[in-house]
Structures are given as C-alpha cells and as structure tokens.
Amino acid sequence: MAMPGNEQFADLLCARIEGDPGRLEHRQFPDGETYLRIRSEIGDRDVVLVCSLDKPDAKMLPLLFAADTLRELGARSIGLVAPYLAYMRQDVRFQPGEAVTSRTFAATLSRHLDWLVTVDPHLHRYQALDEVYRIPSRVVHAAPLMAHWIRQNVVRPIIIGPDRESEQWVSQVAAAAGAPFLVCDKERSGDRSVRIAIPHAKALVDHQPVLVDDIASSGRTLAVAARQLVDRGHRPPDCAVVHPLFADDAMQLLHSLVRRIVSTNTIGHVTNGVDMSGPVADAVKTFLLPRA
Ligand code: R5P
C-alpha cells in the first residue's frame, strides 16, 4: 500500500513480492487536517506500507493514521518500507537543550508498526537501528547496485568519499566496482557551509572521479568537492548518491560543476538510475510469514 507519492516504488515492490496492490485515499481538508480512507479489504492480511520519509514532518501523521486504521481493520501485520528513513542525523545533543529527534521519531514509528525495511540509514553514532527502533528491522545496502552502475557507465573510475563517515559505503562500492578509492576530510560549519580537503593522489590524474555519498541535501558537500577537483585540473566528477534529497537550489548549484549525477530510487528524483526494489523485496519477504 503506497502512501501518497510512493506509487512507483510500491508498484515495483508489489510485483516482486507477488502481493496485491492496496488502495488508500488521502486528501487535506481546507483547514490542513488529513482525511484518510483504506479502500481495500484488509481482514487478516499482512500489509506493507511504502513511504519514503524525505520531508518527513508532513508524511508522519498520515502514515500513523494509515497504520492505526489498518490495525483496526484487522491486518495481521503492518510493516513499513521506508526506502529513505529520516531523522537519523540528529543522533546526539550537540548543543544543550537540543532535541535528539532520531529517538522520538524512532519511538513513534515503533509504537505503530511491526517491522521496518530501509536502505542505508545514516548510521553514524548509532551502530545499528536496534539502538533506537524497538521493532525488528532490515537494512538494505545500495553499494552492490551502485558499484554495478559504475562498472557499466564509468571508464577507469576512482571512488571518492567526501568525509570519514562515508568510508563505510565508499570502500564497499570501490571493492565491488574494482576501483581505487580515497576519503576526504570534511568540516561543516553550517547547513550550507562545508570545507573539504581532498587528499592528493596520483590515481586522480588518469581516473574519472566518482563522488559517492549516502545523502545529497543542500548539495554543498558534492559541490565543494567537485569544485576542488576541477580547480586542481582533474575531470569534472560523476556523483553517485543513495538518497537524492536535493533541497532547494542543490541541482542548479551542481549543474555546472559535475559531469552527471545518478541516484537510487529511494526518493523519486530526476537523477534516479539505480532501482533498489529488488533487494528491498528480498528483505520484505523475510517478514512475510507463510500462512498455516
Ligand atoms: C553527511 O553526514 C552525509 O553523509 C552527507 O555528506 C550530507 O548529509 C550531505 O549534505 P549536503 O548535501 O547538505 O552537503
């Protein structure tokens, strides 16, 4: 069952798990409140809600309304496929008084759903989703399919991770793509302000740089790295992004600095070129119990 805007991914998934597409009606009342109605027969079925959680604040309440309604209508289980899982980055109180939003968000979803499947959540200070989610979860990794895309589309790639955190997925992508990799140092001083130091490496001279990151939000991380590569006389990089948030002017900013951008379809975007529905379906199947 697709929450609004998730129909394409839900269709792909539905076909792969040989499920029945569910129907849900959703609209806003003039005062901004949500009207939601389940239009499918639910009684005793396993329901998979599909809702990528970019721009999460507006999506959260309809998702909870849907989950509770499905429960009241007799669903045997209700799982969530959130190809992009929000609120993973505020995982600690950096300044006194700050909300640790990842905890509240996870606790709320855990109260309403039975299981969770997501793609490469931004695990930094948390080692695993289980540290904040109280429901069972499966994490799907984009690295193998990203690497496949790079092998098919880039001649002599060198994989570049923009910060130390990215080493976890950059090293996997590089190994699977049979390419060298390097990791930069990054300092962020504001939402739209980052400094990146790319190490000097001989391999940059005769390889095509591919910047790989889990999230592109303001696009500043990719833009600053790309500008530095070009200023040093290297080729304009390709960018491979797992979750293409691309807020505000991010795409315009990157347009003149990079050769091309590819992303996975965890969030619907014009740059989508890597379909994650196959490995997500495999993870979903582990939660769908055969009927007695
Ligand atoms: C950082 O921790 C992430 O891996 C990304 O590098 C970051 O979220 C990208 O953000 P932006 O596009 O706003 O620079």
GROMACS .gro file of C-alpha atoms and ligand atoms in nm:
model
  306
    1MET     CA    1   0.000   0.000   0.000
    2ALA     CA    2   0.161   0.321  -0.121
    3MET     CA    3   0.138   0.634   0.087
    4PRO     CA    4   0.091   0.933  -0.149
    5GLY     CA    5   0.390   0.987  -0.378
    6ASN     CA    6   0.523   0.633  -0.332
    7GLU     CA    7   0.317   0.462  -0.600
    8GLN     CA    8   0.606   0.390  -0.837
    9PHE     CA    9   0.826   0.219  -0.581
   10ALA     CA   10   0.525   0.036  -0.433
   11ASP     CA   11   0.429  -0.100  -0.778
   12LEU     CA   12   0.781  -0.233  -0.835
   13LEU     CA   13   0.785  -0.390  -0.490
   14CYS     CA   14   0.437  -0.535  -0.521
   15ALA     CA   15   0.530  -0.714  -0.842
   16ARG     CA   16   0.848  -0.854  -0.686
   17ILE     CA   17   0.678  -0.991  -0.373
   18GLU     CA   18   0.373  -1.105  -0.574
   19GLY     CA   19   0.143  -0.905  -0.349
   20ASP     CA   20  -0.187  -0.736  -0.420
   21PRO     CA   21  -0.179  -0.359  -0.459
   22GLY     CA   22  -0.370  -0.189  -0.179
   23ARG     CA   23  -0.575   0.125  -0.227
   24LEU     CA   24  -0.573   0.423   0.000
   25GLU     CA   25  -0.748   0.757  -0.036
   26HIS     CA   26  -0.589   1.065   0.110
   27ARG     CA   27  -0.659   1.436   0.094
   28GLN     CA   28  -0.630   1.751   0.302
   29PHE     CA   29  -0.934   1.924   0.448
   30PRO     CA   30  -0.940   2.301   0.389
   31ASP     CA   31  -0.803   2.352   0.740
   32GLY     CA   32  -0.499   2.134   0.663
   33GLU     CA   33  -0.611   1.825   0.854
   34THR     CA   34  -0.581   1.485   0.684
   35TYR     CA   35  -0.866   1.270   0.550
   36LEU     CA   36  -0.760   0.910   0.502
   37ARG     CA   37  -0.954   0.601   0.396
   38ILE     CA   38  -0.840   0.245   0.327
   39ARG     CA   39  -1.019   0.132   0.011
   40SER     CA   40  -0.905  -0.234   0.011
   41GLU     CA   41  -1.030  -0.538   0.203
   42ILE     CA   42  -0.778  -0.585   0.483
   43GLY     CA   43  -0.907  -0.855   0.722
   44ASP     CA   44  -0.619  -1.073   0.847
   45ARG     CA   45  -0.372  -0.979   0.575
   46ASP     CA   46  -0.008  -0.876   0.602
   47VAL     CA   47   0.016  -0.515   0.491
   48VAL     CA   48   0.330  -0.347   0.364
   49LEU     CA   49   0.309   0.032   0.380
   50VAL     CA   50   0.551   0.206   0.144
   51CYS     CA   51   0.651   0.556   0.249
   52SER     CA   52   0.984   0.717   0.180
   53LEU     CA   53   1.038   0.961   0.462
   54ASP     CA   54   1.200   1.259   0.295
   55LYS     CA   55   1.018   1.579   0.404
   56PRO     CA   56   0.906   1.367   0.696
   57ASP     CA   57   0.703   1.606   0.907
   58ALA     CA   58   0.412   1.620   0.664
   59LYS     CA   59   0.425   1.245   0.598
   60MET     CA   60   0.439   1.120   0.953
   61LEU     CA   61   0.081   1.182   1.066
   62PRO     CA   62  -0.086   1.032   0.755
   63LEU     CA   63   0.143   0.729   0.796
   64LEU     CA   64   0.040   0.681   1.159
   65PHE     CA   65  -0.328   0.728   1.067
   66ALA     CA   66  -0.291   0.460   0.799
   67ALA     CA   67  -0.113   0.217   1.032
   68ASP     CA   68  -0.371   0.253   1.310
   69THR     CA   69  -0.662   0.221   1.067
   70LEU     CA   70  -0.514  -0.094   0.913
   71ARG     CA   71  -0.476  -0.240   1.262
   72GLU     CA   72  -0.841  -0.156   1.344
   73LEU     CA   73  -0.948  -0.319   1.017
   74GLY     CA   74  -0.787  -0.646   1.125
   75ALA     CA   75  -0.449  -0.652   0.949
   76ARG     CA   76  -0.240  -0.948   1.064
   77SER     CA   77   0.079  -0.746   1.048
   78ILE     CA   78   0.177  -0.398   0.931
   79GLY     CA   79   0.530  -0.335   0.811
   80LEU     CA   80   0.690  -0.019   0.682
   81VAL     CA   81   0.914   0.006   0.380
   82ALA     CA   82   1.078   0.347   0.415
   83PRO     CA   83   1.340   0.345   0.137
   84TYR     CA   84   1.469   0.670   0.290
   85LEU     CA   85   1.450   0.691   0.667
   86ALA     CA   86   1.453   1.042   0.807
   87TYR     CA   87   1.578   1.184   1.135
   88MET     CA   88   1.889   0.972   1.161
   89ARG     CA   89   2.141   1.256   1.170
   90GLN     CA   90   2.038   1.425   1.497
   91ASP     CA   91   2.161   1.130   1.699
   92VAL     CA   92   2.312   1.321   1.988
   93ARG     CA   93   2.256   1.650   2.177
   94PHE     CA   94   2.528   1.860   2.008
   95GLN     CA   95   2.421   2.176   2.200
   96PRO     CA   96   2.250   2.194   2.539
   97GLY     CA   97   1.873   2.175   2.506
   98GLU     CA   98   1.861   2.030   2.154
   99ALA     CA   99   1.601   1.766   2.073
  100VAL     CA  100   1.751   1.428   1.987
  101THR     CA  101   1.491   1.389   1.715
  102SER     CA  102   1.609   1.047   1.598
  103ARG     CA  103   1.494   0.895   1.927
  104THR     CA  104   1.144   1.046   1.931
  105PHE     CA  105   1.092   0.967   1.562
  106ALA     CA  106   1.202   0.605   1.606
  107ALA     CA  107   0.995   0.555   1.922
  108THR     CA  108   0.682   0.687   1.747
  109LEU     CA  109   0.720   0.461   1.442
  110SER     CA  110   0.798   0.165   1.667
  111ARG     CA  111   0.469   0.209   1.853
  112HIS     CA  112   0.255   0.189   1.538
  113LEU     CA  113   0.433  -0.062   1.312
  114ASP     CA  114   0.551  -0.423   1.335
  115TRP     CA  115   0.870  -0.413   1.129
  116LEU     CA  116   1.081  -0.183   0.917
  117VAL     CA  117   1.285  -0.215   0.599
  118THR     CA  118   1.503   0.071   0.483
  119VAL     CA  119   1.802   0.143   0.262
  120ASP     CA  120   2.133   0.265   0.406
  121PRO     CA  121   2.009   0.466   0.703
  122HIS     CA  122   2.259   0.731   0.810
  123LEU     CA  123   2.417   0.533   1.092
  124HIS     CA  124   2.691   0.741   1.242
  125ARG     CA  125   2.700   0.743   1.620
  126TYR     CA  126   2.438   0.465   1.633
  127GLN     CA  127   2.586   0.134   1.525
  128ALA     CA  128   2.251  -0.024   1.437
  129LEU     CA  129   1.884   0.069   1.403
  130ASP     CA  130   1.808  -0.155   1.703
  131GLU     CA  131   1.964   0.111   1.925
  132VAL     CA  132   1.665   0.339   1.857
  133TYR     CA  133   1.396   0.126   1.689
  134ARG     CA  134   1.211  -0.120   1.909
  135ILE     CA  135   1.070  -0.318   1.615
  136PRO     CA  136   1.270  -0.563   1.404
  137SER     CA  137   1.433  -0.405   1.103
  138ARG     CA  138   1.632  -0.499   0.794
  139VAL     CA  139   1.882  -0.265   0.633
  140VAL     CA  140   1.937  -0.295   0.259
  141HIS     CA  141   2.266  -0.170   0.115
  142ALA     CA  142   2.289   0.022  -0.209
  143ALA     CA  143   2.663  -0.043  -0.256
  144PRO     CA  144   2.635  -0.354  -0.481
  145LEU     CA  145   2.393  -0.189  -0.726
  146MET     CA  146   2.580   0.143  -0.717
  147ALA     CA  147   2.900  -0.043  -0.797
  148HIS     CA  148   2.726  -0.222  -1.082
  149TRP     CA  149   2.613   0.113  -1.226
  150ILE     CA  150   2.968   0.249  -1.200
  151ARG     CA  151   3.116  -0.060  -1.369
  152GLN     CA  152   2.868  -0.026  -1.655
  153ASN     CA  153   2.892   0.351  -1.701
  154VAL     CA  154   3.233   0.484  -1.595
  155VAL     CA  155   3.568   0.410  -1.755
  156ARG     CA  156   3.860   0.391  -1.507
  157PRO     CA  157   3.670   0.525  -1.205
  158ILE     CA  158   3.825   0.639  -0.878
  159ILE     CA  159   3.571   0.650  -0.595
  160ILE     CA  160   3.584   0.949  -0.361
  161GLY     CA  161   3.407   0.972  -0.027
  162PRO     CA  162   3.362   1.330   0.091
  163ASP     CA  163   3.406   1.261   0.462
  164ARG     CA  164   3.538   0.998   0.704
  165GLU     CA  165   3.187   0.865   0.774
  166SER     CA  166   3.144   0.779   0.409
  167GLU     CA  167   3.430   0.528   0.419
  168GLN     CA  168   3.186   0.253   0.526
  169TRP     CA  169   2.997   0.258   0.194
  170VAL     CA  170   3.267   0.407  -0.031
  171SER     CA  171   3.506   0.121   0.044
  172GLN     CA  172   3.234  -0.133  -0.040
  173VAL     CA  173   3.138   0.042  -0.364
  174ALA     CA  174   3.505   0.064  -0.466
  175ALA     CA  175   3.574  -0.302  -0.391
  176ALA     CA  176   3.267  -0.415  -0.586
  177ALA     CA  177   3.347  -0.182  -0.876
  178GLY     CA  178   3.712  -0.292  -0.880
  179ALA     CA  179   3.822   0.070  -0.842
  180PRO     CA  180   4.062   0.258  -0.613
  181PHE     CA  181   3.911   0.490  -0.352
  182LEU     CA  182   4.005   0.777  -0.128
  183VAL     CA  183   3.828   0.953   0.155
  184CYS     CA  184   3.839   1.328   0.225
  185ASP     CA  185   3.825   1.532   0.543
  186LYS     CA  186   3.516   1.748   0.583
  187GLU     CA  187   3.425   2.018   0.828
  188ARG     CA  188   3.071   2.152   0.839
  189SER     CA  189   3.018   2.497   0.985
  190GLY     CA  190   2.652   2.543   0.887
  191ASP     CA  191   2.364   2.382   0.695
  192ARG     CA  192   2.503   2.519   0.369
  193SER     CA  193   2.866   2.560   0.454
  194VAL     CA  194   3.132   2.288   0.436
  195ARG     CA  195   3.509   2.271   0.386
  196ILE     CA  196   3.658   1.962   0.226
  197ALA     CA  197   4.021   1.859   0.190
  198ILE     CA  198   4.074   1.607  -0.089
  199PRO     CA  199   4.399   1.416  -0.048
  200HIS     CA  200   4.646   1.440  -0.336
  201ALA     CA  201   4.658   1.103  -0.508
  202LYS     CA  202   4.838   1.001  -0.827
  203ALA     CA  203   4.538   0.793  -0.934
  204LEU     CA  204   4.331   1.112  -0.971
  205VAL     CA  205   4.538   1.209  -1.275
  206ASP     CA  206   4.426   0.932  -1.508
  207HIS     CA  207   4.099   0.819  -1.346
  208GLN     CA  208   3.745   0.955  -1.368
  209PRO     CA  209   3.646   1.082  -1.021
  210VAL     CA  210   3.316   0.949  -0.887
  211LEU     CA  211   3.194   1.119  -0.570
  212VAL     CA  212   2.988   0.872  -0.367
  213ASP     CA  213   2.772   0.983  -0.074
  214ASP     CA  214   2.473   0.845   0.111
  215ILE     CA  215   2.277   1.173   0.113
  216ALA     CA  216   2.275   1.486  -0.102
  217SER     CA  217   2.071   1.751   0.076
  218SER     CA  218   2.185   2.110   0.017
  219GLY     CA  219   2.430   1.968  -0.240
  220ARG     CA  220   2.714   2.168  -0.080
  221THR     CA  221   2.923   1.862   0.006
  222LEU     CA  222   2.925   1.742  -0.355
  223ALA     CA  223   2.965   2.094  -0.493
  224VAL     CA  224   3.264   2.186  -0.276
  225ALA     CA  225   3.438   1.857  -0.356
  226ALA     CA  226   3.363   1.890  -0.728
  227ARG     CA  227   3.493   2.248  -0.743
  228GLN     CA  228   3.815   2.146  -0.574
  229LEU     CA  229   3.871   1.861  -0.819
  230VAL     CA  230   3.815   2.087  -1.118
  231ASP     CA  231   4.031   2.368  -0.973
  232ARG     CA  232   4.315   2.117  -0.941
  233GLY     CA  233   4.282   2.029  -1.307
  234HIS     CA  234   4.102   1.696  -1.267
  235ARG     CA  235   3.797   1.591  -1.468
  236PRO     CA  236   3.453   1.708  -1.355
  237PRO     CA  237   3.330   1.424  -1.134
  238ASP     CA  238   3.035   1.192  -1.166
  239CYS     CA  239   2.824   1.178  -0.849
  240ALA     CA  240   2.654   0.865  -0.718
  241VAL     CA  241   2.411   0.933  -0.435
  242VAL     CA  242   2.199   0.685  -0.242
  243HIS     CA  243   1.930   0.926  -0.120
  244PRO     CA  244   1.867   1.221  -0.358
  245LEU     CA  245   1.707   1.479  -0.129
  246PHE     CA  246   1.845   1.769  -0.338
  247ALA     CA  247   1.679   2.050  -0.145
  248ASP     CA  248   1.615   2.399  -0.286
  249ASP     CA  249   1.887   2.509  -0.533
  250ALA     CA  250   2.106   2.198  -0.497
  251MET     CA  251   2.063   2.079  -0.856
  252GLN     CA  252   2.132   2.422  -1.011
  253LEU     CA  253   2.443   2.452  -0.798
  254LEU     CA  254   2.576   2.115  -0.912
  255HIS     CA  255   2.479   2.152  -1.274
  256SER     CA  256   2.791   2.335  -1.390
  257LEU     CA  257   3.033   2.152  -1.160
  258VAL     CA  258   2.974   1.783  -1.225
  259ARG     CA  259   2.957   1.563  -1.532
  260ARG     CA  260   2.648   1.368  -1.429
  261ILE     CA  261   2.458   1.255  -1.121
  262VAL     CA  262   2.299   0.919  -1.057
  263SER     CA  263   2.090   0.822  -0.756
  264THR     CA  264   1.887   0.530  -0.630
  265ASN     CA  265   1.507   0.543  -0.634
  266THR     CA  266   1.474   0.554  -0.254
  267ILE     CA  267   1.338   0.902  -0.323
  268GLY     CA  268   1.173   0.974  -0.658
  269HIS     CA  269   1.402   1.218  -0.846
  270VAL     CA  270   1.507   1.301  -1.199
  271THR     CA  271   1.855   1.156  -1.127
  272ASN     CA  272   1.722   0.808  -1.035
  273GLY     CA  273   1.918   0.544  -1.224
  274VAL     CA  274   1.959   0.260  -0.975
  275ASP     CA  275   1.650   0.059  -0.880
  276MET     CA  276   1.652  -0.067  -0.522
  277SER     CA  277   1.321  -0.256  -0.533
  278GLY     CA  278   1.490  -0.597  -0.584
  279PRO     CA  279   1.697  -0.608  -0.264
  280VAL     CA  280   1.419  -0.429  -0.073
  281ALA     CA  281   1.173  -0.702  -0.183
  282ASP     CA  282   1.414  -0.971  -0.062
  283ALA     CA  283   1.425  -0.802   0.279
  284VAL     CA  284   1.046  -0.764   0.293
  285LYS     CA  285   0.997  -1.135   0.217
  286THR     CA  286   1.183  -1.223   0.538
  287PHE     CA  287   0.895  -1.064   0.733
  288LEU     CA  288   0.608  -1.221   0.539
  289LEU     CA  289   0.526  -1.542   0.718
  290PRO     CA  290   0.371  -1.824   0.520
  291ARG     CA  291   0.010  -1.890   0.619
  292ALA     CA  292  -0.063  -2.208   0.812
  293R5P     C1  293   2.684   1.370   0.599
  293R5P     O1  294   2.699   1.328   0.707
  293R5P     C2  295   2.624   1.296   0.484
  293R5P     O2  296   2.690   1.179   0.454
  293R5P     C3  297   2.619   1.386   0.363
  293R5P     O3  298   2.753   1.415   0.323
  293R5P     C4  299   2.549   1.515   0.390
  293R5P     O4  300   2.426   1.490   0.452
  293R5P     C5  301   2.529   1.594   0.263
  293R5P     O5  302   2.464   1.711   0.293
  293R5P     P1  303   2.469   1.838   0.196
  293R5P     O6  304   2.423   1.794   0.061
  293R5P     O7  305   2.373   1.935   0.261
  293R5P     O8  306   2.608   1.891   0.197
   0.00000   0.00000   0.00000
